[in-house]
Protein backbone atom coordinates (compact mmCIF):
# COMPACT_ATOMS: atom_id res chain seq x y z
CA UNK A 1 0.00 0.00 0.00
CA UNK A 2 2.87 2.37 0.83
CA UNK A 3 4.28 1.79 -2.64
CA UNK A 4 0.95 2.67 -4.24
CA UNK A 5 0.64 5.87 -2.18
CA UNK A 6 4.20 6.83 -3.10
CA UNK A 7 3.35 6.24 -6.76
CA UNK A 8 0.23 8.42 -6.49
CA UNK A 9 2.26 11.17 -4.81
CA UNK A 10 4.99 11.00 -7.43
CA UNK A 11 2.36 11.27 -10.16
CA UNK A 12 0.97 14.43 -8.58
CA UNK A 13 4.47 15.91 -8.50
CA UNK A 14 5.35 14.85 -12.04
CA UNK A 15 6.13 17.60 -14.56
CA UNK A 16 3.04 16.89 -16.71
CA UNK A 17 0.64 17.32 -13.76
CA UNK A 18 2.49 20.37 -12.44
CA UNK A 19 2.39 22.05 -15.86
CA UNK A 20 -1.33 21.32 -16.07
CA UNK A 21 -1.77 22.86 -12.61
CA UNK A 22 0.26 25.89 -13.74
CA UNK A 23 -2.12 26.37 -16.67
CA UNK A 24 -5.15 26.10 -14.38
CA UNK A 25 -3.71 28.59 -11.90
CA UNK A 26 -2.72 31.02 -14.66
CA UNK A 27 -6.27 30.89 -16.05
CA UNK A 28 -7.86 31.39 -12.62
CA UNK A 29 -5.50 34.32 -11.96
CA UNK A 30 -6.50 35.83 -15.37
CA UNK A 31 -2.92 35.77 -16.64
CA UNK A 32 -2.44 36.60 -20.32
CA UNK A 33 -0.36 33.44 -20.76
CA UNK A 34 -1.46 31.60 -23.89
CA UNK A 35 -0.15 29.01 -26.33
CA UNK A 36 -0.61 30.14 -29.95
CA UNK A 37 -3.40 28.20 -31.66
CA UNK A 38 -1.14 26.83 -34.41
CA UNK A 39 1.44 25.56 -31.89
CA UNK A 40 -1.27 23.85 -29.81
CA UNK A 41 -2.57 22.20 -32.97
CA UNK A 42 0.98 21.16 -33.94
CA UNK A 43 1.58 19.62 -30.52
CA UNK A 44 -1.66 17.62 -30.67
CA UNK A 45 -0.63 16.30 -34.11
CA UNK A 46 2.78 15.36 -32.71
CA UNK A 47 1.27 13.52 -29.72
CA UNK A 48 -1.21 11.57 -31.87
CA UNK A 49 1.54 10.63 -34.31
CA UNK A 50 3.90 9.55 -31.53
CA UNK A 51 1.38 7.53 -29.53
CA UNK A 52 -0.04 5.86 -32.66
CA UNK A 53 3.38 4.96 -34.06
CA UNK A 54 4.66 3.58 -30.74
CA UNK A 55 1.50 1.46 -30.37
CA UNK A 56 1.88 0.03 -33.88
CA UNK A 57 5.57 -0.71 -33.38
CA UNK A 58 4.78 -2.45 -30.11
CA UNK A 59 2.18 -4.67 -31.83
CA UNK A 60 4.74 -5.52 -34.53
CA UNK A 61 7.19 -6.41 -31.78
CA UNK A 62 4.85 -8.59 -29.70
CA UNK A 63 2.61 -9.98 -32.46
CA UNK A 64 -1.17 -10.14 -32.54
CA UNK A 65 -3.52 -12.56 -30.87
CA UNK A 66 -7.22 -13.06 -30.23
CA UNK A 67 -7.05 -10.60 -27.33
CA UNK A 68 -6.57 -7.77 -29.81
CA UNK A 69 -9.88 -8.51 -31.54
CA UNK A 70 -11.68 -9.12 -28.23
CA UNK A 71 -10.30 -5.84 -26.83
CA UNK A 72 -11.63 -3.95 -29.83
CA UNK A 73 -15.05 -5.58 -29.44
CA UNK A 74 -15.06 -4.85 -25.69
CA UNK A 75 -14.16 -1.20 -26.36
CA UNK A 76 -16.95 -0.95 -28.90
CA UNK A 77 -19.55 -2.46 -26.54
CA UNK A 78 -18.48 -0.26 -23.61
CA UNK A 79 -18.57 2.86 -25.74
CA UNK A 80 -22.17 2.06 -26.69
CA UNK A 81 -23.15 1.10 -23.13
CA UNK A 82 -21.52 3.79 -20.95
CA UNK A 83 -23.77 6.61 -22.27
CA UNK A 84 -26.84 4.65 -21.09
CA UNK A 85 -25.46 4.57 -17.53
CA UNK A 86 -24.38 8.22 -17.73
CA UNK A 87 -27.81 9.25 -19.04
CA UNK A 88 -29.61 7.44 -16.22
CA UNK A 89 -27.35 9.04 -13.61
CA UNK A 90 -27.77 12.50 -15.10
CA UNK A 91 -31.56 12.20 -15.09
CA UNK A 92 -31.48 11.20 -11.41
CA UNK A 93 -28.73 13.54 -10.17
CA UNK A 94 -29.36 16.70 -12.19
CA UNK A 95 -32.15 18.78 -13.67
CA UNK A 96 -30.73 18.56 -17.19
CA UNK A 97 -33.40 17.93 -19.81
CA UNK A 98 -33.30 14.89 -22.10
CA UNK A 99 -31.33 16.67 -24.84
CA UNK A 100 -28.63 18.04 -22.55
CA UNK A 101 -28.40 14.75 -20.62
CA UNK A 102 -28.03 12.72 -23.84
CA UNK A 103 -25.39 15.13 -25.18
CA UNK A 104 -23.38 14.90 -21.93
CA UNK A 105 -23.79 11.10 -21.89
CA UNK A 106 -22.28 10.86 -25.38
CA UNK A 107 -19.12 12.60 -24.14
CA UNK A 108 -18.65 10.04 -21.37
CA UNK A 109 -19.04 7.06 -23.70
CA UNK A 110 -16.36 8.44 -25.97
CA UNK A 111 -12.75 8.99 -24.91
CA UNK A 112 -10.16 11.69 -24.30
CA UNK A 113 -7.00 10.88 -26.19
CA UNK A 114 -4.95 13.34 -24.08
CA UNK A 115 -6.00 11.54 -20.89
CA UNK A 116 -4.96 8.29 -22.59
CA UNK A 117 -1.58 9.80 -23.52
CA UNK A 118 -1.10 11.02 -19.93
CA UNK A 119 -1.97 7.53 -18.64
CA UNK A 120 0.61 5.90 -20.94
CA UNK A 121 3.16 8.34 -19.56
CA UNK A 122 2.20 7.49 -15.95
CA UNK A 123 2.35 3.70 -16.44
CA UNK A 124 5.68 4.14 -18.20
CA UNK A 125 7.00 6.07 -15.18
CA UNK A 126 5.73 3.24 -12.95
CA UNK A 127 7.81 0.78 -14.94
CA UNK A 128 4.80 -0.95 -16.49
CA UNK A 129 4.20 -1.74 -20.13
CA UNK A 130 0.93 -2.19 -21.96
CA UNK A 131 -0.48 -3.81 -25.07
CA UNK A 132 0.36 -1.61 -28.07
CA UNK A 133 -3.07 -2.17 -29.59
CA UNK A 134 -4.74 -0.15 -26.83
CA UNK A 135 -4.24 2.76 -29.26
CA UNK A 136 -6.59 0.97 -31.69
CA UNK A 137 -9.07 0.39 -28.84
CA UNK A 138 -8.98 4.14 -28.17
CA UNK A 139 -9.77 4.81 -31.83
CA UNK A 140 -12.78 2.48 -31.97
CA UNK A 141 -14.19 4.04 -28.78
CA UNK A 142 -14.39 7.53 -30.29
CA UNK A 143 -17.66 7.33 -32.21
CA UNK A 144 -20.19 4.72 -30.97
CA UNK A 145 -21.33 6.87 -28.04
CA UNK A 146 -22.65 9.46 -30.48
CA UNK A 147 -25.06 6.86 -31.87
CA UNK A 148 -26.10 5.95 -28.31
CA UNK A 149 -26.91 9.60 -27.59
CA UNK A 150 -29.04 9.90 -30.71
CA UNK A 151 -30.85 6.69 -29.75
CA UNK A 152 -31.48 8.06 -26.24
CA UNK A 153 -32.94 11.24 -27.69
CA UNK A 154 -35.18 9.27 -30.05
CA UNK A 155 -36.27 7.00 -27.18
CA UNK A 156 -36.88 9.59 -24.46
CA UNK A 157 -37.18 12.92 -26.24
CA UNK A 158 -37.90 14.18 -29.67
CA UNK A 159 -36.62 12.44 -32.76
CA UNK A 160 -33.04 13.25 -33.75
CA UNK A 161 -31.92 11.79 -37.03
CA UNK A 162 -28.36 11.21 -38.12
CA UNK A 163 -27.58 13.95 -40.60
CA UNK A 164 -26.17 12.86 -43.93
CA UNK A 165 -22.39 12.89 -43.86
CA UNK A 166 -22.09 13.22 -40.07
CA UNK A 167 -20.93 9.65 -39.47
CA UNK A 168 -18.31 9.98 -42.20
CA UNK A 169 -17.06 13.20 -40.56
CA UNK A 170 -16.87 11.52 -37.15
CA UNK A 171 -15.08 8.40 -38.38
CA UNK A 172 -12.69 10.34 -40.58
CA UNK A 173 -11.98 13.23 -38.23
CA UNK A 174 -8.33 14.25 -38.31
CA UNK A 175 -7.46 12.81 -34.89
CA UNK A 176 -8.71 9.33 -35.75
CA UNK A 177 -7.11 9.30 -39.20
CA UNK A 178 -3.73 10.35 -37.77
CA UNK A 179 -3.89 8.01 -34.79
CA UNK A 180 -4.95 4.95 -36.78
CA UNK A 181 -2.68 5.84 -39.71
CA UNK A 182 0.37 6.21 -37.44
CA UNK A 183 -0.55 2.98 -35.69
CA UNK A 184 -0.69 1.10 -39.00
CA UNK A 185 2.59 2.64 -40.21
CA UNK A 186 4.24 1.73 -36.90
CA UNK A 187 2.88 -1.80 -37.23
CA UNK A 188 4.07 -2.17 -40.84
CA UNK A 189 7.53 -0.73 -40.29
CA UNK A 190 8.07 -2.36 -36.88
CA UNK A 191 11.32 -2.06 -34.95
CA UNK A 192 13.24 -0.78 -37.97
CA UNK A 193 10.80 2.08 -38.50
CA UNK A 194 10.81 2.79 -34.79
CA UNK A 195 14.60 3.09 -34.78
CA UNK A 196 14.37 5.67 -37.58
CA UNK A 197 11.85 7.98 -35.88
CA UNK A 198 12.72 7.30 -32.22
CA UNK A 199 14.83 10.47 -31.79
CA UNK A 200 11.75 12.48 -32.79
CA UNK A 201 8.97 10.62 -30.96
CA UNK A 202 10.61 9.18 -27.84
CA UNK A 203 12.99 11.68 -26.22
CA UNK A 204 10.99 14.91 -26.87
CA UNK A 205 7.65 13.27 -26.00
CA UNK A 206 7.51 14.20 -22.30
CA UNK A 207 8.53 17.81 -22.96
CA UNK A 208 5.87 18.28 -25.63
CA UNK A 209 3.29 16.63 -23.37
CA UNK A 210 4.20 19.10 -20.59
CA UNK A 211 3.62 22.10 -22.89
CA UNK A 212 0.43 20.59 -24.27
CA UNK A 213 -0.93 20.02 -20.78
CA UNK A 214 -0.01 23.59 -19.85
CA UNK A 215 -2.28 24.67 -22.71
CA UNK A 216 -4.98 22.22 -21.62
CA UNK A 217 -4.77 23.67 -18.09
CA UNK A 218 -5.28 27.17 -19.50
CA UNK A 219 -8.24 26.03 -21.60
CA UNK A 220 -9.83 24.06 -18.75
CA UNK A 221 -9.32 26.92 -16.28
CA UNK A 222 -10.79 29.55 -18.60
CA UNK A 223 -13.71 27.26 -19.44
CA UNK A 224 -14.44 26.74 -15.76
CA UNK A 225 -14.17 30.46 -15.02
CA UNK A 226 -16.57 31.41 -17.79
CA UNK A 227 -19.12 28.65 -17.31
CA UNK A 228 -19.39 28.40 -13.53
CA UNK A 229 -23.12 29.09 -13.71
CA UNK A 230 -23.88 25.77 -15.45
CA UNK A 231 -22.03 23.76 -12.81
CA UNK A 232 -24.80 23.01 -10.34
CA UNK A 233 -23.76 20.69 -7.46
CA UNK A 234 -25.47 17.73 -9.14
CA UNK A 235 -23.76 18.35 -12.50
CA UNK A 236 -20.36 18.79 -10.82
CA UNK A 237 -20.84 15.64 -8.76
CA UNK A 238 -21.68 13.69 -11.90
CA UNK A 239 -18.41 14.90 -13.45
CA UNK A 240 -16.39 13.31 -10.64
CA UNK A 241 -18.35 10.13 -9.95
CA UNK A 242 -18.90 9.05 -13.56
CA UNK A 243 -15.16 8.51 -14.26
CA UNK A 244 -14.70 5.92 -11.46
CA UNK A 245 -17.89 4.16 -12.60
CA UNK A 246 -16.51 3.93 -16.14
CA UNK A 247 -13.15 2.84 -14.74
CA UNK A 248 -14.78 -0.07 -12.87
CA UNK A 249 -16.32 -1.24 -16.17
CA UNK A 250 -12.90 -0.91 -17.82
CA UNK A 251 -11.32 -2.85 -14.95
CA UNK A 252 -13.80 -5.70 -15.40
CA UNK A 253 -13.26 -5.78 -19.16
CA UNK A 254 -9.48 -5.61 -18.81
CA UNK A 255 -9.42 -8.47 -16.30
CA UNK A 256 -11.77 -10.63 -18.38
CA UNK A 257 -9.57 -10.06 -21.41
CA UNK A 258 -6.46 -10.94 -19.42
CA UNK A 259 -4.66 -7.71 -20.21
CA UNK A 260 -1.41 -6.74 -18.51
CA UNK A 261 -1.59 -4.37 -15.52
CA UNK A 262 -0.63 -1.45 -17.78
CA UNK A 263 -3.29 -2.50 -20.30
CA UNK A 264 -5.93 -2.67 -17.56
CA UNK A 265 -4.99 0.85 -16.42
CA UNK A 266 -5.33 2.12 -19.98
CA UNK A 267 -8.70 0.39 -20.44
CA UNK A 268 -9.91 1.92 -17.15
CA UNK A 269 -8.67 5.34 -18.29
CA UNK A 270 -10.41 5.06 -21.66
CA UNK A 271 -13.71 4.13 -20.01
CA UNK A 272 -13.30 6.87 -17.39
CA UNK A 273 -12.41 9.71 -19.76
CA UNK A 274 -14.77 12.02 -21.59
CA UNK A 275 -14.37 13.43 -25.07
CA UNK A 276 -13.89 17.17 -25.64
CA UNK A 277 -12.84 17.23 -29.28
CA UNK A 278 -14.75 14.82 -31.54
CA UNK A 279 -18.04 14.52 -29.67
CA UNK A 280 -18.65 18.25 -28.98
CA UNK A 281 -18.28 18.98 -32.70
CA UNK A 282 -20.65 16.12 -33.57
CA UNK A 283 -23.16 17.28 -30.96
CA UNK A 284 -23.18 20.81 -32.39
CA UNK A 285 -24.27 19.33 -35.71
CA UNK A 286 -26.61 16.58 -34.50
CA UNK A 287 -28.05 18.21 -31.36
CA UNK A 288 -27.69 21.99 -31.72
CA UNK A 289 -30.35 22.50 -29.02
CA UNK A 290 -28.06 20.98 -26.37
CA UNK A 291 -26.13 23.56 -24.35
CA UNK A 292 -22.41 23.30 -25.25
CA UNK A 293 -21.40 25.07 -22.03
CA UNK A 294 -22.70 22.13 -20.00
CA UNK A 295 -20.95 19.31 -21.84
CA UNK A 296 -17.70 21.14 -22.57
CA UNK A 297 -17.36 22.44 -19.02
CA UNK A 298 -18.06 19.01 -17.58
CA UNK A 299 -15.73 17.02 -19.81
CA UNK A 300 -12.90 19.54 -20.03
CA UNK A 301 -13.27 21.51 -16.80
CA UNK A 302 -14.23 18.78 -14.34
CA UNK A 303 -13.60 15.24 -15.61
CA UNK A 304 -10.32 15.89 -17.44
CA UNK A 305 -8.58 17.50 -14.40
CA UNK A 306 -10.09 14.85 -12.13
CA UNK A 307 -8.72 12.02 -14.23
CA UNK A 308 -5.34 13.66 -14.60
CA UNK A 309 -4.77 14.39 -10.92
CA UNK A 310 -6.80 11.78 -9.00
CA UNK A 311 -8.19 9.30 -11.51
CA UNK A 312 -5.12 7.90 -13.26
CA UNK A 313 -3.13 7.29 -10.02
CA UNK A 314 -6.27 5.73 -8.54
CA UNK A 315 -6.79 3.45 -11.55
CA UNK A 316 -3.11 2.50 -11.43
CA UNK A 317 -3.34 1.69 -7.72
CA UNK A 318 -6.53 -0.37 -8.11
CA UNK A 319 -5.23 -2.26 -11.16
CA UNK A 320 -1.94 -2.99 -9.34
CA UNK A 321 -3.82 -4.29 -6.28
CA UNK A 322 -6.19 -6.46 -8.31
CA UNK A 323 -3.58 -7.92 -10.63
CA UNK A 324 -0.97 -8.16 -7.88
CA UNK A 325 1.61 -6.23 -9.92
CA UNK B 1 -17.27 55.73 -61.67
CA UNK B 2 -20.33 53.62 -62.52
CA UNK B 3 -21.60 51.54 -59.58
CA UNK B 4 -24.36 48.93 -59.35
CA UNK B 5 -26.75 47.99 -56.57
CA UNK B 6 -26.11 44.68 -54.81
CA UNK B 7 -26.95 42.93 -51.54
CA UNK B 8 -24.35 41.97 -48.97
CA UNK B 9 -25.38 38.93 -46.91
CA UNK B 10 -23.33 38.22 -43.81
CA UNK B 11 -23.86 34.91 -42.04
CA UNK B 12 -22.05 34.30 -38.77
CA UNK B 13 -22.37 30.62 -37.94
CA UNK B 14 -20.75 27.81 -35.97
CA UNK B 15 -17.55 26.57 -37.61
CA UNK B 16 -18.85 22.99 -37.70
CA UNK B 17 -21.62 24.17 -40.05
CA UNK B 18 -19.35 26.03 -42.47
CA UNK B 19 -19.12 23.31 -45.13
CA UNK B 20 -22.82 22.53 -44.90
CA UNK B 21 -23.64 26.19 -45.44
CA UNK B 22 -21.25 26.77 -48.32
CA UNK B 23 -22.44 23.52 -49.99
CA UNK B 24 -26.04 24.73 -49.70
CA UNK B 25 -25.08 28.11 -51.17
CA UNK B 26 -23.31 26.51 -54.12
CA UNK B 27 -26.34 24.25 -54.66
CA UNK B 28 -28.53 27.37 -54.74
CA UNK B 29 -26.30 28.86 -57.43
CA UNK B 30 -24.31 31.19 -55.15
CA UNK B 31 -20.75 30.34 -56.08
CA UNK B 32 -19.10 33.53 -54.86
CA UNK B 33 -18.54 33.96 -51.13
CA UNK B 34 -15.79 34.72 -48.64
CA UNK B 35 -15.25 32.83 -45.37
CA UNK B 36 -13.71 34.85 -42.54
CA UNK B 37 -12.49 33.65 -39.13
CA UNK B 38 -14.27 35.13 -36.13
CA UNK B 39 -12.08 36.00 -33.13
CA UNK B 40 -14.78 36.05 -30.47
CA UNK B 41 -17.98 37.64 -29.38
CA UNK B 42 -20.99 37.59 -27.13
CA UNK B 43 -24.65 36.80 -27.69
CA UNK B 44 -27.65 34.84 -26.44
CA UNK B 45 -25.48 31.75 -25.96
CA UNK B 46 -22.96 33.63 -23.82
CA UNK B 47 -19.48 34.99 -24.36
CA UNK B 48 -16.85 33.06 -26.26
CA UNK B 49 -13.40 33.55 -27.71
CA UNK B 50 -11.50 31.69 -30.39
CA UNK B 51 -8.47 31.65 -28.07
CA UNK B 52 -7.93 28.38 -26.31
CA UNK B 53 -10.57 26.29 -28.09
CA UNK B 54 -9.55 22.65 -28.31
CA UNK B 55 -12.56 21.73 -30.38
CA UNK B 56 -14.21 23.28 -33.41
CA UNK B 57 -17.45 22.91 -31.43
CA UNK B 58 -17.22 26.45 -30.03
CA UNK B 59 -15.64 28.21 -33.03
CA UNK B 60 -17.52 30.57 -35.34
CA UNK B 61 -16.95 31.70 -38.92
CA UNK B 62 -18.44 34.46 -41.01
CA UNK B 63 -19.59 33.78 -44.57
CA UNK B 64 -20.01 36.91 -46.69
CA UNK B 65 -21.81 36.88 -50.06
CA UNK B 66 -22.39 39.84 -52.36
CA UNK B 67 -25.10 39.13 -54.91
CA UNK B 68 -27.57 40.78 -57.25
CA UNK B 69 -30.79 41.83 -55.45
CA UNK B 70 -32.97 39.44 -57.49
CA UNK B 71 -31.00 36.43 -56.21
CA UNK B 72 -31.40 37.33 -52.54
CA UNK B 73 -34.48 35.18 -51.79
CA UNK B 74 -32.91 32.01 -53.19
CA UNK B 75 -29.79 32.60 -51.10
CA UNK B 76 -31.72 33.27 -47.90
CA UNK B 77 -33.89 30.17 -48.38
CA UNK B 78 -30.80 28.01 -48.83
CA UNK B 79 -28.99 29.59 -45.88
CA UNK B 80 -31.98 29.45 -43.56
CA UNK B 81 -32.44 25.72 -44.11
CA UNK B 82 -28.92 25.22 -42.70
CA UNK B 83 -28.74 27.83 -39.95
CA UNK B 84 -32.29 27.57 -38.59
CA UNK B 85 -31.47 25.37 -35.56
CA UNK B 86 -27.99 26.77 -34.94
CA UNK B 87 -26.31 29.63 -33.12
CA UNK B 88 -25.61 32.50 -35.49
CA UNK B 89 -26.68 35.75 -37.10
CA UNK B 90 -27.86 36.44 -40.65
CA UNK B 91 -27.90 40.05 -41.84
CA UNK B 92 -28.54 41.70 -45.20
CA UNK B 93 -27.32 45.15 -46.15
CA UNK B 94 -27.45 47.24 -49.32
CA UNK B 95 -24.14 47.84 -51.04
CA UNK B 96 -22.74 48.91 -54.38
CA UNK B 97 -20.25 47.11 -56.57
CA UNK B 98 -18.11 48.27 -59.46
CA UNK B 99 -18.27 45.30 -61.82
CA UNK B 100 -21.85 44.00 -61.90
CA UNK B 101 -21.11 41.16 -64.31
CA UNK B 102 -19.07 39.45 -61.58
CA UNK B 103 -22.04 38.98 -59.23
Short mmCIF file of C-alpha atoms in Angstrom, two decimals, chain A residues 33-34 37 163-166 169 215-216 219 222 226 276-277 280-281 284-289 292-293 296 300, chain B residues 14 16-17 19-20 27 39 45-59 82 84-87:
data_model
loop_
_atom_site.label_atom_id
_atom_site.label_comp_id
_atom_site.label_asym_id
_atom_site.label_seq_id
_atom_site.Cartn_x
_atom_site.Cartn_y
_atom_site.Cartn_z
CA UNK A 33 -0.36 33.44 -20.76
CA UNK A 34 -1.46 31.60 -23.89
CA UNK A 37 -3.40 28.20 -31.66
CA UNK A 163 -27.58 13.95 -40.60
CA UNK A 164 -26.17 12.86 -43.93
CA UNK A 165 -22.39 12.89 -43.86
CA UNK A 166 -22.09 13.22 -40.07
CA UNK A 169 -17.06 13.20 -40.56
CA UNK A 215 -2.28 24.67 -22.71
CA UNK A 216 -4.98 22.22 -21.62
CA UNK A 219 -8.24 26.03 -21.60
CA UNK A 222 -10.79 29.55 -18.60
CA UNK A 226 -16.57 31.41 -17.79
CA UNK A 276 -13.89 17.17 -25.64
CA UNK A 277 -12.84 17.23 -29.28
CA UNK A 280 -18.65 18.25 -28.98
CA UNK A 281 -18.28 18.98 -32.70
CA UNK A 284 -23.18 20.81 -32.39
CA UNK A 285 -24.27 19.33 -35.71
CA UNK A 286 -26.61 16.58 -34.50
CA UNK A 287 -28.05 18.21 -31.36
CA UNK A 288 -27.69 21.99 -31.72
CA UNK A 289 -30.35 22.50 -29.02
CA UNK A 292 -22.41 23.30 -25.25
CA UNK A 293 -21.40 25.07 -22.03
CA UNK A 296 -17.70 21.14 -22.57
CA UNK A 300 -12.90 19.54 -20.03
CA UNK B 14 -20.75 27.81 -35.97
CA UNK B 16 -18.85 22.99 -37.70
CA UNK B 17 -21.62 24.17 -40.05
CA UNK B 19 -19.12 23.31 -45.13
CA UNK B 20 -22.82 22.53 -44.90
CA UNK B 27 -26.34 24.25 -54.66
CA UNK B 39 -12.08 36.00 -33.13
CA UNK B 45 -25.48 31.75 -25.96
CA UNK B 46 -22.96 33.63 -23.82
CA UNK B 47 -19.48 34.99 -24.36
CA UNK B 48 -16.85 33.06 -26.26
CA UNK B 49 -13.40 33.55 -27.71
CA UNK B 50 -11.50 31.69 -30.39
CA UNK B 51 -8.47 31.65 -28.07
CA UNK B 52 -7.93 28.38 -26.31
CA UNK B 53 -10.57 26.29 -28.09
CA UNK B 54 -9.55 22.65 -28.31
CA UNK B 55 -12.56 21.73 -30.38
CA UNK B 56 -14.21 23.28 -33.41
CA UNK B 57 -17.45 22.91 -31.43
CA UNK B 58 -17.22 26.45 -30.03
CA UNK B 59 -15.64 28.21 -33.03
CA UNK B 82 -28.92 25.22 -42.70
CA UNK B 84 -32.29 27.57 -38.59
CA UNK B 85 -31.47 25.37 -35.56
CA UNK B 86 -27.99 26.77 -34.94
CA UNK B 87 -26.31 29.63 -33.12
#
